[in-house]
């Protein structure tokens, strides 16, 4: 038995792994199969044996089992699983052979992409991480499936994996967003991925200002969908960096969208984005706190709870970072707003903040 609250010892972990391997050999229940594969991946023991187990489940008749087998390769973190994931994601000859000689279904390809993103931090050298990035970009360019899942997975993955040289991928994603030639749900994932990639740029890099203006273009284009616009609003705050010269421009754009945004959600998201800005750039913390407090007290009825949530997000990130917490008076004003509010939904927002 493992004592509650204590990490298992190496001996206990090995015993757990052996028990799981034995169970996986005979198991047919899909929930136990998927749970067992993920548990083995998290334990990280005997990676070659794990990969053999996962490959064997790629031909399983249940979709959930197949896609979990692909994802587990990434969670395992064994770089030797890279070629399997690449083959599945590309649906190439090797991938189809692993899949029993048939076309790799889209969901398994999608989970293979997520697996590659999880595997990327375990690459033995940065150049190999960059190769994975280029592979994902090629998938983004070449995939034309109606289901869109694969392209969304690529964008999410690019924003969450290490990218040693972000300049080229940034250009590719900026062009992709600017062209606007995909489904709304796919394009809506591009601003966040761009903002995440831009974190790899120096604070004074002029490309950061170019990205801010790209998002401004999206927000100023009446033909853009609500999903794209909402995503661009959130991404503006995520671009923020200490010492970056574009912080004031981001502040101006968010203030404008709160007043002139198309639809309530676009306006509401400015509160969260303003929180990101104030948390990441210490020089903007004061103006952002004041902006959020003013709107919590004097904003529209629907926006006030969002302003309070923004204060909570800002305070959380400042406490987690190196910038200190929030002034005590802010918490006192949020508590006062909570006590005065009568609507249950709004009270919930104040309570969370």
Coordinates of C-alpha atoms in Angstrom, one line a residue:
X1 CA 0.0 0.0 0.0
X2 CA 1.0 3.6 -0.6
X3 CA 0.6 6.0 2.3
X4 CA -1.8 8.8 1.5
X5 CA 0.1 12.1 0.9
X6 CA 3.4 10.4 0.2
X7 CA 5.1 9.7 -3.1
X8 CA 5.5 6.0 -3.8
X9 CA 9.0 4.5 -3.4
X10 CA 10.9 3.1 -6.4
X11 CA 10.0 -0.4 -5.3
X12 CA 6.3 0.5 -5.1
X13 CA 6.4 2.1 -8.5
X14 CA 8.0 -1.0 -10.0
X15 CA 5.3 -3.2 -8.4
X16 CA 2.6 -1.0 -9.7
X17 CA 4.1 -1.1 -13.2
X18 CA 4.3 -4.9 -13.2
X19 CA 0.7 -5.2 -12.0
X20 CA -0.4 -2.9 -14.8
X21 CA 1.5 -4.7 -17.5
X22 CA 0.0 -8.0 -16.3
X23 CA -3.5 -6.6 -16.3
X24 CA -3.1 -4.9 -19.8
X25 CA -2.2 -8.3 -21.4
X26 CA -5.7 -9.7 -20.7
X27 CA -7.8 -6.6 -20.3
X28 CA -10.7 -5.9 -22.6
X29 CA -12.7 -3.1 -20.9
X30 CA -11.9 0.1 -22.7
X31 CA -11.9 2.3 -19.6
X32 CA -9.4 0.1 -17.8
X33 CA -7.3 -0.2 -21.0
X34 CA -7.1 3.5 -21.4
X35 CA -6.5 4.2 -17.7
X36 CA -3.9 1.5 -17.5
X37 CA -2.0 2.8 -20.5
X38 CA -1.9 6.4 -19.1
X39 CA -0.9 5.2 -15.7
X40 CA 2.1 3.3 -17.2
X41 CA 3.0 6.4 -19.2
X42 CA 3.0 8.5 -16.1
X43 CA 5.1 6.0 -14.2
X44 CA 7.6 6.1 -17.0
X45 CA 9.2 2.8 -16.3
X46 CA 10.3 0.3 -19.0
X47 CA 9.6 2.6 -21.9
X48 CA 10.3 0.0 -24.6
X49 CA 7.8 -2.3 -23.1
X50 CA 5.3 0.5 -22.8
X51 CA 5.7 1.4 -26.5
X52 CA 5.2 -2.2 -27.5
X53 CA 2.0 -2.2 -25.5
X54 CA 0.8 1.0 -27.1
X55 CA 1.6 0.0 -30.6
X56 CA -0.4 -3.2 -30.1
X57 CA -3.4 -1.1 -29.1
X58 CA -3.4 1.1 -32.2
X59 CA -5.4 -1.6 -34.0
X60 CA -8.0 -1.9 -31.3
X61 CA -11.6 -1.8 -32.4
X62 CA -12.5 1.0 -30.0
X63 CA -11.6 4.6 -31.1
X64 CA -10.9 5.8 -27.5
X65 CA -8.3 3.0 -27.0
X66 CA -6.6 3.8 -30.3
X67 CA -6.3 7.6 -29.6
X68 CA -5.1 6.9 -26.0
X69 CA -2.4 4.6 -27.3
X70 CA -1.1 7.5 -29.5
X71 CA -1.3 10.1 -26.7
X72 CA 0.4 7.8 -24.2
X73 CA 3.5 7.8 -26.4
X74 CA 3.9 11.5 -25.6
X75 CA 3.1 11.3 -21.9
X76 CA 5.7 8.5 -21.6
X77 CA 8.3 11.0 -22.8
X78 CA 10.5 8.4 -24.5
X79 CA 12.1 10.0 -27.5
X80 CA 12.2 6.7 -29.2
X81 CA 8.4 7.0 -29.7
X82 CA 8.8 10.0 -32.0
X83 CA 8.8 8.1 -35.3
X84 CA 5.6 6.3 -34.3
X85 CA 3.8 9.5 -33.5
X86 CA 5.1 11.2 -36.7
X87 CA 3.9 8.3 -38.8
X88 CA 0.5 8.4 -37.3
X89 CA 0.1 12.2 -37.5
X90 CA 1.2 12.1 -41.2
X91 CA -0.9 9.1 -42.0
X92 CA 2.0 7.8 -44.1
X93 CA 2.9 4.3 -45.2
X94 CA 4.6 3.5 -41.8
X95 CA 1.6 4.9 -40.0
X96 CA -0.9 2.8 -41.9
X97 CA 1.2 -0.3 -41.3
X98 CA 1.0 0.4 -37.6
X99 CA -2.7 0.9 -38.0
X100 CA -3.2 -2.5 -39.6
X101 CA -2.8 -1.4 -43.3
X102 CA -5.6 1.1 -43.3
X103 CA -5.9 4.8 -43.3
X104 CA -5.1 6.3 -39.9
X105 CA -8.4 7.9 -38.6
X106 CA -8.5 11.6 -38.0
X107 CA -8.9 11.4 -34.2
X108 CA -5.9 9.2 -33.8
X109 CA -3.9 11.5 -36.0
X110 CA -5.1 14.4 -33.8
X111 CA -4.0 12.7 -30.6
X112 CA -0.7 11.8 -32.2
X113 CA -0.1 15.6 -32.7
X114 CA -0.8 16.2 -29.1
X115 CA 1.5 13.4 -28.3
X116 CA 4.3 15.1 -30.3
X117 CA 3.8 18.3 -28.4
X118 CA 4.1 16.4 -25.1
X119 CA 7.2 14.6 -26.4
X120 CA 9.0 17.7 -27.6
X121 CA 10.5 18.8 -24.2
X122 CA 12.2 15.4 -24.1
X123 CA 14.1 16.0 -27.4
X124 CA 17.9 15.4 -26.9
X125 CA 18.7 18.7 -28.7
X126 CA 16.8 21.9 -29.7
X127 CA 17.3 21.2 -33.4
X128 CA 15.1 18.1 -33.1
X129 CA 12.4 20.2 -31.4
X130 CA 12.5 22.6 -34.3
X131 CA 12.0 19.6 -36.7
X132 CA 8.8 18.7 -34.9
X133 CA 7.6 22.3 -35.2
X134 CA 8.2 22.2 -39.0
X135 CA 6.3 19.0 -39.2
X136 CA 3.3 20.4 -37.5
X137 CA 3.4 23.5 -39.7
X138 CA 3.3 21.2 -42.7
X139 CA 0.3 19.4 -41.4
X140 CA -1.4 22.8 -40.9
X141 CA -0.7 23.7 -44.5
X142 CA -1.6 20.3 -46.0
X143 CA -4.7 19.2 -44.0
X144 CA -8.0 20.0 -45.7
X145 CA -10.3 17.7 -43.7
X146 CA -13.7 19.0 -42.9
X147 CA -13.5 17.9 -39.3
X148 CA -10.9 20.6 -38.5
X149 CA -9.6 18.7 -35.4
X150 CA -6.1 18.1 -36.7
X151 CA -5.5 21.8 -37.5
X152 CA -6.8 22.9 -34.1
X153 CA -4.5 20.3 -32.5
X154 CA -1.5 21.7 -34.5
X155 CA -2.3 25.3 -33.3
X156 CA -2.8 24.3 -29.7
X157 CA 0.4 22.2 -29.8
X158 CA 2.5 25.0 -31.3
X159 CA 1.5 27.3 -28.5
X160 CA 2.4 24.8 -25.8
X161 CA 5.6 23.2 -26.9
X162 CA 9.2 24.4 -26.8
X163 CA 10.1 26.3 -30.0
X164 CA 13.8 27.1 -30.1
X165 CA 13.5 29.4 -33.1
X166 CA 10.1 31.1 -33.1
X167 CA 10.6 33.5 -35.9
X168 CA 9.7 31.2 -38.8
X169 CA 6.7 29.6 -37.1
X170 CA 5.5 33.1 -36.1
X171 CA 5.5 34.2 -39.7
X172 CA 3.6 31.1 -40.8
X173 CA 0.9 31.6 -38.2
X174 CA 0.6 35.3 -38.8
X175 CA 0.1 34.7 -42.5
X176 CA -2.4 32.0 -41.7
X177 CA -4.4 34.3 -39.5
X178 CA -4.1 37.2 -41.8
X179 CA -5.4 35.2 -44.8
X180 CA -8.4 34.0 -42.8
X181 CA -9.0 31.0 -45.2
X182 CA -10.2 28.4 -42.7
X183 CA -13.1 27.7 -40.5
X184 CA -13.8 30.1 -37.6
X185 CA -13.1 27.6 -35.0
X186 CA -9.6 26.9 -36.4
X187 CA -8.7 30.5 -37.0
X188 CA -9.8 31.3 -33.4
X189 CA -6.9 29.2 -32.1
X190 CA -4.3 31.1 -34.0
X191 CA -4.0 34.3 -31.9
X192 CA -3.3 32.3 -28.7
X193 CA -0.7 30.3 -30.5
X194 CA 0.9 33.4 -31.9
X195 CA 0.9 35.0 -28.4
X196 CA 2.6 32.0 -26.9
X197 CA 5.2 31.8 -29.6
X198 CA 5.9 35.5 -29.2
X199 CA 6.9 34.8 -25.6
X200 CA 10.2 33.5 -27.1
X201 CA 11.0 37.0 -28.5
X202 CA 13.0 39.6 -26.5
X203 CA 10.8 42.2 -24.9
X204 CA 12.1 44.9 -27.3
X205 CA 11.8 42.9 -30.5
X206 CA 9.9 45.0 -33.1
X207 CA 8.0 42.0 -34.2
X208 CA 5.9 42.2 -31.0
X209 CA 4.5 45.5 -32.1
X210 CA 3.7 44.0 -35.5
X211 CA 1.7 41.2 -33.8
X212 CA -0.2 43.7 -31.7
X213 CA -1.2 45.5 -34.9
X214 CA -2.2 42.2 -36.6
X215 CA -4.6 41.6 -33.7
X216 CA -5.8 45.1 -34.0
X217 CA -6.6 44.4 -37.7
X218 CA -8.6 41.3 -36.8
X219 CA -10.6 43.3 -34.3
X220 CA -11.2 46.1 -36.8
X221 CA -12.4 43.8 -39.5
X222 CA -16.2 43.5 -39.4
X223 CA -16.0 40.3 -41.5
X224 CA -14.1 38.4 -38.8
X225 CA -16.1 35.9 -36.7
X226 CA -16.9 36.5 -33.0
X227 CA -14.7 33.6 -32.1
X228 CA -11.7 35.1 -33.8
X229 CA -12.3 38.5 -32.2
X230 CA -12.7 37.1 -28.7
X231 CA -9.5 35.1 -29.2
X232 CA -7.6 38.2 -30.4
X233 CA -8.8 40.1 -27.3
X234 CA -7.4 37.5 -25.0
X235 CA -4.2 37.1 -26.9
X236 CA -3.4 40.8 -26.6
X237 CA -3.0 40.5 -22.9
X238 CA -1.0 37.3 -23.3
X239 CA 1.5 39.2 -25.4
X240 CA 2.5 41.4 -22.5
X241 CA 6.1 41.3 -21.3
X242 CA 7.9 43.4 -18.7
X243 CA 9.8 46.2 -20.4
X244 CA 8.0 45.8 -23.7
X245 CA 7.3 49.1 -25.5
X246 CA 4.0 47.9 -26.8
X247 CA 2.2 47.6 -23.4
X248 CA 0.5 51.0 -23.6
X249 CA -0.8 50.2 -27.1
X250 CA -2.2 46.9 -25.8
X251 CA -3.9 48.9 -23.0
X252 CA -5.4 51.3 -25.5
X253 CA -6.8 48.5 -27.7
X254 CA -8.3 46.7 -24.8
X255 CA -10.0 49.9 -23.5
X256 CA -11.4 50.5 -26.9
X257 CA -12.7 47.0 -27.3
X258 CA -14.4 47.2 -23.9
X259 CA -16.3 50.2 -25.2
X260 CA -16.8 49.3 -28.8
X261 CA -16.5 45.5 -29.0
X262 CA -18.9 43.5 -31.1
X263 CA -21.0 41.4 -28.7
X264 CA -20.8 41.1 -25.0
X265 CA -18.2 38.3 -24.8
X266 CA -15.7 40.3 -26.7
X267 CA -16.2 43.1 -24.2
X268 CA -16.1 40.8 -21.2
X269 CA -12.8 39.2 -22.2
X270 CA -11.1 42.6 -22.1
X271 CA -11.2 42.3 -18.3
X272 CA -9.3 39.0 -18.3
X273 CA -6.8 40.3 -20.9
X274 CA -6.3 43.5 -19.0
X275 CA -5.4 41.3 -16.0
X276 CA -2.8 39.4 -18.1
X277 CA -1.3 42.8 -19.1
X278 CA -1.1 44.1 -15.5
X279 CA 0.4 40.8 -14.2
X280 CA 3.1 40.5 -16.8
X281 CA 4.3 44.1 -17.0
X282 CA 4.8 45.7 -13.6
X283 CA 4.7 49.2 -15.1
X284 CA 1.1 48.5 -16.2
X285 CA -0.1 47.0 -12.9
X286 CA -1.3 50.3 -11.5
X287 CA -3.2 51.5 -14.6
X288 CA -4.8 48.0 -15.0
X289 CA -5.9 47.7 -11.4
X290 CA -7.4 51.2 -11.6
X291 CA -9.2 50.4 -14.9
X292 CA -10.7 47.2 -13.5
X293 CA -11.7 48.8 -10.2
X294 CA -13.4 51.7 -12.0
X295 CA -15.4 49.3 -14.1
X296 CA -16.3 47.0 -11.2
X297 CA -17.9 50.1 -9.5
X298 CA -19.2 52.1 -12.5
X299 CA -19.3 49.7 -15.4
X300 CA -22.4 48.1 -16.9
X301 CA -24.3 45.6 -14.9
X302 CA -23.0 42.7 -16.9
X303 CA -19.4 43.9 -17.0
X304 CA -18.9 44.5 -13.3
X305 CA -18.5 40.8 -12.3
X306 CA -16.0 40.4 -15.2
X307 CA -14.0 43.3 -13.9
X308 CA -13.9 41.6 -10.5
X309 CA -12.8 38.4 -12.1
X310 CA -10.0 40.3 -13.8
X311 CA -8.8 41.6 -10.5
X312 CA -8.7 38.1 -9.2
X313 CA -6.8 36.8 -12.2
X314 CA -4.3 39.8 -11.9
X315 CA -3.8 39.2 -8.2
X316 CA -3.3 35.4 -8.7
X317 CA -0.6 35.9 -11.4
X318 CA 1.2 38.6 -9.4
X319 CA 1.3 36.4 -6.4
X320 CA 2.6 33.5 -8.5
X321 CA 5.3 35.6 -10.1
X322 CA 7.9 38.0 -8.7
X323 CA 5.8 41.1 -8.6
X324 CA 4.1 40.7 -5.2
X325 CA 0.4 40.5 -4.4
X326 CA -2.4 43.0 -4.7
X327 CA -3.0 46.0 -2.5
X328 CA -5.2 45.1 0.5
X329 CA -7.7 47.8 -0.5
X330 CA -8.5 45.9 -3.7
X331 CA -9.6 42.8 -1.9
X332 CA -11.6 44.8 0.5
X333 CA -13.5 46.5 -2.4
X334 CA -14.2 43.1 -4.1
X335 CA -15.5 41.8 -0.8
X336 CA -17.8 44.8 -0.4
X337 CA -19.1 44.3 -3.9
X338 CA -19.8 40.7 -3.1
X339 CA -21.7 41.6 0.0
X340 CA -23.8 44.2 -1.8
X341 CA -24.6 42.0 -4.9
X342 CA -28.0 40.3 -4.9
X343 CA -27.8 38.3 -8.2
X344 CA -26.5 34.7 -7.6
X345 CA -24.4 34.6 -10.8
X346 CA -22.7 37.9 -10.1
X347 CA -22.1 37.0 -6.5
X348 CA -20.4 33.8 -7.7
X349 CA -18.0 35.9 -9.8
X350 CA -17.2 38.2 -6.9
X351 CA -16.6 35.1 -4.7
X352 CA -14.2 33.5 -7.2
X353 CA -12.3 36.8 -7.5

